[in-house]
């Protein structure tokens, strides 16, 4: 069943319940009012009759007065039982089982038969008066009233179904519009934003859907850009490698004649270097794609991550010294593998650009209660101020580094890792003119040294 029909039937059910309650309450109220009115009228007539019975000389004309009263109220039968009499004045009224006539105390009782409503009342002298009201016409009128209320209620339910369907149709128009927009996107594969009208729940749903479309467009753009950039970056080393391999094949087929041994050795070294460059580039592309889909999911000891990164750099130091001046015990929610790789990339760049016997300076300090800062300085040539923001983009390489091997993805990957962890990376200048990489990350200090960070 569609949502439109469910809403229409739900509203009809609620209306039917309300109409049913109101119909029953109305019928009960009218019926009670009518019977109470009849009882009050009968009691007034009984009081009047008992009052006349207490007057002297009443019984001489009692039959005549009761007969006249019976003619006036043709739907009512009247009987009078004087105290101590076995003779009944007026109509002979058959009473249902009742002990009222056996009692001697003053009071009243109302009896109901299939066709009459009977009131019996006794005064203090013991005189009993009986009024029997014919209820056939009254019951017929109440039955007609009940049928009319039932018809009105049923008509109300049918009208509520129709109105509920109309209201559901009008109310769900924005949802139908959103559905058509989604079907259009599925058909055309165009991630166009849907116009937002109003500020109700459907408008909020449309805004959320537009935000999702925006994220999909950005993801698709990044994917297309990555493929285009990767194709562009892979084209040059592939072309060069192909040329060198063709030369090597030619030399092999000709027995090595015509090409000096030094040039053959150079070609082989070029091919190996280009293969290494290709391997590094493909690895960086894989890392970049992995970072776009990675999720932070565990508590990370940042000091331990830094120590692991420093240990991995031991074999790459060569003549460059790494000086760690300060660290703090810090934990954050993140991915220890990605953070380790990011710090390894930064340290590797710092070592690569530092001169022989140079120093790479590393420090980690807390700058406020929820932020830690890692600073890595090298002693290299540095990065021009106008290029410091550009080196964080994919495949961009500073002018001074274009003659060196590399893909231009290292700092882009590091920046992506830092951003994914809610941090910030800034490229600046070190105290001795080299490059300074500043990484700010969120988290909190570990209060008792290298304790279990999950506690």
PDB file of N, CA, C and O in Angstrom, residues 102-129:
ATOM      1  N   UNK A 102     -45.914  -3.680  48.586  1.00  0.00           N
ATOM      2  CA  UNK A 102     -45.947  -4.341  49.881  1.00  0.00           C
ATOM      3  C   UNK A 102     -45.359  -3.463  50.972  1.00  0.00           C
ATOM      4  O   UNK A 102     -45.610  -3.698  52.161  1.00  0.00           O
ATOM      5  N   UNK A 103     -44.559  -2.482  50.573  1.00  0.00           N
ATOM      6  CA  UNK A 103     -43.935  -1.616  51.561  1.00  0.00           C
ATOM      7  C   UNK A 103     -44.935  -0.573  52.055  1.00  0.00           C
ATOM      8  O   UNK A 103     -45.890  -0.234  51.363  1.00  0.00           O
ATOM      9  N   UNK A 104     -44.716  -0.062  53.254  1.00  0.00           N
ATOM     10  CA  UNK A 104     -45.588   0.962  53.821  1.00  0.00           C
ATOM     11  C   UNK A 104     -44.912   2.327  53.889  1.00  0.00           C
ATOM     12  O   UNK A 104     -45.527   3.314  54.309  1.00  0.00           O
ATOM     13  N   UNK A 105     -43.649   2.402  53.499  1.00  0.00           N
ATOM     14  CA  UNK A 105     -42.912   3.647  53.621  1.00  0.00           C
ATOM     15  C   UNK A 105     -43.107   4.500  52.379  1.00  0.00           C
ATOM     16  O   UNK A 105     -43.345   3.987  51.280  1.00  0.00           O
ATOM     17  N   UNK A 106     -42.985   5.852  52.589  1.00  0.00           N
ATOM     18  CA  UNK A 106     -43.118   6.787  51.468  1.00  0.00           C
ATOM     19  C   UNK A 106     -41.926   6.637  50.543  1.00  0.00           C
ATOM     20  O   UNK A 106     -40.806   6.341  50.965  1.00  0.00           O
ATOM     21  N   UNK A 107     -42.139   6.845  49.251  1.00  0.00           N
ATOM     22  CA  UNK A 107     -41.056   6.757  48.277  1.00  0.00           C
ATOM     23  C   UNK A 107     -41.590   6.597  46.875  1.00  0.00           C
ATOM     24  O   UNK A 107     -42.782   6.749  46.634  1.00  0.00           O
ATOM     25  N   UNK A 108     -40.661   6.267  45.944  1.00  0.00           N
ATOM     26  CA  UNK A 108     -41.063   6.093  44.553  1.00  0.00           C
ATOM     27  C   UNK A 108     -40.229   5.000  43.912  1.00  0.00           C
ATOM     28  O   UNK A 108     -39.140   4.650  44.395  1.00  0.00           O
ATOM     29  N   UNK A 109     -40.721   4.501  42.796  1.00  0.00           N
ATOM     30  CA  UNK A 109     -40.004   3.494  42.020  1.00  0.00           C
ATOM     31  C   UNK A 109     -40.414   3.624  40.560  1.00  0.00           C
ATOM     32  O   UNK A 109     -41.577   3.898  40.260  1.00  0.00           O
ATOM     33  N   UNK A 110     -39.446   3.439  39.671  1.00  0.00           N
ATOM     34  CA  UNK A 110     -39.696   3.508  38.232  1.00  0.00           C
ATOM     35  C   UNK A 110     -39.458   2.125  37.650  1.00  0.00           C
ATOM     36  O   UNK A 110     -38.407   1.504  37.881  1.00  0.00           O
ATOM     37  N   UNK A 111     -40.433   1.636  36.891  1.00  0.00           N
ATOM     38  CA  UNK A 111     -40.329   0.345  36.221  1.00  0.00           C
ATOM     39  C   UNK A 111     -40.400   0.563  34.715  1.00  0.00           C
ATOM     40  O   UNK A 111     -41.047   1.498  34.247  1.00  0.00           O
ATOM     41  N   UNK A 112     -39.755  -0.323  33.981  1.00  0.00           N
ATOM     42  CA  UNK A 112     -39.714  -0.214  32.518  1.00  0.00           C
ATOM     43  C   UNK A 112     -40.185  -1.539  31.941  1.00  0.00           C
ATOM     44  O   UNK A 112     -39.655  -2.609  32.266  1.00  0.00           O
ATOM     45  N   UNK A 113     -41.205  -1.466  31.077  1.00  0.00           N
ATOM     46  CA  UNK A 113     -41.657  -2.638  30.333  1.00  0.00           C
ATOM     47  C   UNK A 113     -41.316  -2.445  28.865  1.00  0.00           C
ATOM     48  O   UNK A 113     -40.676  -1.457  28.489  1.00  0.00           O
ATOM     49  N   UNK A 114     -41.746  -3.366  28.034  1.00  0.00           N
ATOM     50  CA  UNK A 114     -41.434  -3.273  26.615  1.00  0.00           C
ATOM     51  C   UNK A 114     -42.101  -2.091  25.934  1.00  0.00           C
ATOM     52  O   UNK A 114     -41.631  -1.628  24.888  1.00  0.00           O
ATOM     53  N   UNK A 115     -43.226  -1.599  26.508  1.00  0.00           N
ATOM     54  CA  UNK A 115     -43.961  -0.521  25.832  1.00  0.00           C
ATOM     55  C   UNK A 115     -44.221   0.681  26.732  1.00  0.00           C
ATOM     56  O   UNK A 115     -44.682   1.725  26.243  1.00  0.00           O
ATOM     57  N   UNK A 116     -43.974   0.572  28.043  1.00  0.00           N
ATOM     58  CA  UNK A 116     -44.330   1.656  28.953  1.00  0.00           C
ATOM     59  C   UNK A 116     -43.200   1.941  29.943  1.00  0.00           C
ATOM     60  O   UNK A 116     -42.348   1.073  30.205  1.00  0.00           O
ATOM     61  N   UNK A 117     -43.292   3.156  30.472  1.00  0.00           N
ATOM     62  CA  UNK A 117     -42.424   3.558  31.585  1.00  0.00           C
ATOM     63  C   UNK A 117     -43.356   3.875  32.754  1.00  0.00           C
ATOM     64  O   UNK A 117     -44.204   4.766  32.654  1.00  0.00           O
ATOM     65  N   UNK A 118     -43.227   3.149  33.844  1.00  0.00           N
ATOM     66  CA  UNK A 118     -44.191   3.200  34.953  1.00  0.00           C
ATOM     67  C   UNK A 118     -43.539   3.858  36.164  1.00  0.00           C
ATOM     68  O   UNK A 118     -42.453   3.457  36.588  1.00  0.00           O
ATOM     69  N   UNK A 119     -44.254   4.865  36.722  1.00  0.00           N
ATOM     70  CA  UNK A 119     -43.806   5.529  37.942  1.00  0.00           C
ATOM     71  C   UNK A 119     -44.798   5.216  39.059  1.00  0.00           C
ATOM     72  O   UNK A 119     -45.997   5.450  38.921  1.00  0.00           O
ATOM     73  N   UNK A 120     -44.322   4.672  40.162  1.00  0.00           N
ATOM     74  CA  UNK A 120     -45.125   4.440  41.353  1.00  0.00           C
ATOM     75  C   UNK A 120     -44.597   5.321  42.471  1.00  0.00           C
ATOM     76  O   UNK A 120     -43.379   5.350  42.716  1.00  0.00           O
ATOM     77  N   UNK A 121     -45.529   6.017  43.169  1.00  0.00           N
ATOM     78  CA  UNK A 121     -45.110   6.903  44.248  1.00  0.00           C
ATOM     79  C   UNK A 121     -46.105   6.817  45.405  1.00  0.00           C
ATOM     80  O   UNK A 121     -47.317   6.788  45.191  1.00  0.00           O
ATOM     81  N   UNK A 122     -45.611   6.743  46.645  1.00  0.00           N
ATOM     82  CA  UNK A 122     -46.429   6.659  47.849  1.00  0.00           C
ATOM     83  C   UNK A 122     -46.090   7.855  48.739  1.00  0.00           C
ATOM     84  O   UNK A 122     -44.914   8.195  48.907  1.00  0.00           O
ATOM     85  N   UNK A 123     -47.150   8.481  49.318  1.00  0.00           N
ATOM     86  CA  UNK A 123     -46.909   9.584  50.249  1.00  0.00           C
ATOM     87  C   UNK A 123     -46.919   9.054  51.676  1.00  0.00           C
ATOM     88  O   UNK A 123     -47.052   7.843  51.923  1.00  0.00           O
ATOM     89  N   UNK A 124     -46.843   9.936  52.635  1.00  0.00           N
ATOM     90  CA  UNK A 124     -46.749   9.528  54.045  1.00  0.00           C
ATOM     91  C   UNK A 124     -48.036   8.902  54.575  1.00  0.00           C
ATOM     92  O   UNK A 124     -48.019   8.152  55.557  1.00  0.00           O
ATOM     93  N   UNK A 125     -49.170   9.196  53.935  1.00  0.00           N
ATOM     94  CA  UNK A 125     -50.451   8.620  54.400  1.00  0.00           C
ATOM     95  C   UNK A 125     -50.649   7.200  53.892  1.00  0.00           C
ATOM     96  O   UNK A 125     -51.585   6.515  54.281  1.00  0.00           O
ATOM     97  N   UNK A 126     -49.820   6.753  52.968  1.00  0.00           N
ATOM     98  CA  UNK A 126     -49.937   5.423  52.408  1.00  0.00           C
ATOM     99  C   UNK A 126     -50.656   5.368  51.083  1.00  0.00           C
ATOM    100  O   UNK A 126     -50.834   4.294  50.503  1.00  0.00           O
ATOM    101  N   UNK A 127     -51.067   6.534  50.559  1.00  0.00           N
ATOM    102  CA  UNK A 127     -51.729   6.573  49.267  1.00  0.00           C
ATOM    103  C   UNK A 127     -50.688   6.330  48.170  1.00  0.00           C
ATOM    104  O   UNK A 127     -49.614   6.933  48.168  1.00  0.00           O
ATOM    105  N   UNK A 128     -51.065   5.462  47.202  1.00  0.00           N
ATOM    106  CA  UNK A 128     -50.148   5.139  46.098  1.00  0.00           C
ATOM    107  C   UNK A 128     -50.790   5.575  44.792  1.00  0.00           C
ATOM    108  O   UNK A 128     -51.975   5.294  44.559  1.00  0.00           O
ATOM    109  N   UNK A 129     -49.979   6.254  43.971  1.00  0.00           N
ATOM    110  CA  UNK A 129     -50.434   6.645  42.652  1.00  0.00           C
ATOM    111  C   UNK A 129     -49.506   6.001  41.624  1.00  0.00           C
ATOM    112  O   UNK A 129     -48.295   5.915  41.830  1.00  0.00           O
TER     113      UNK A 129
END
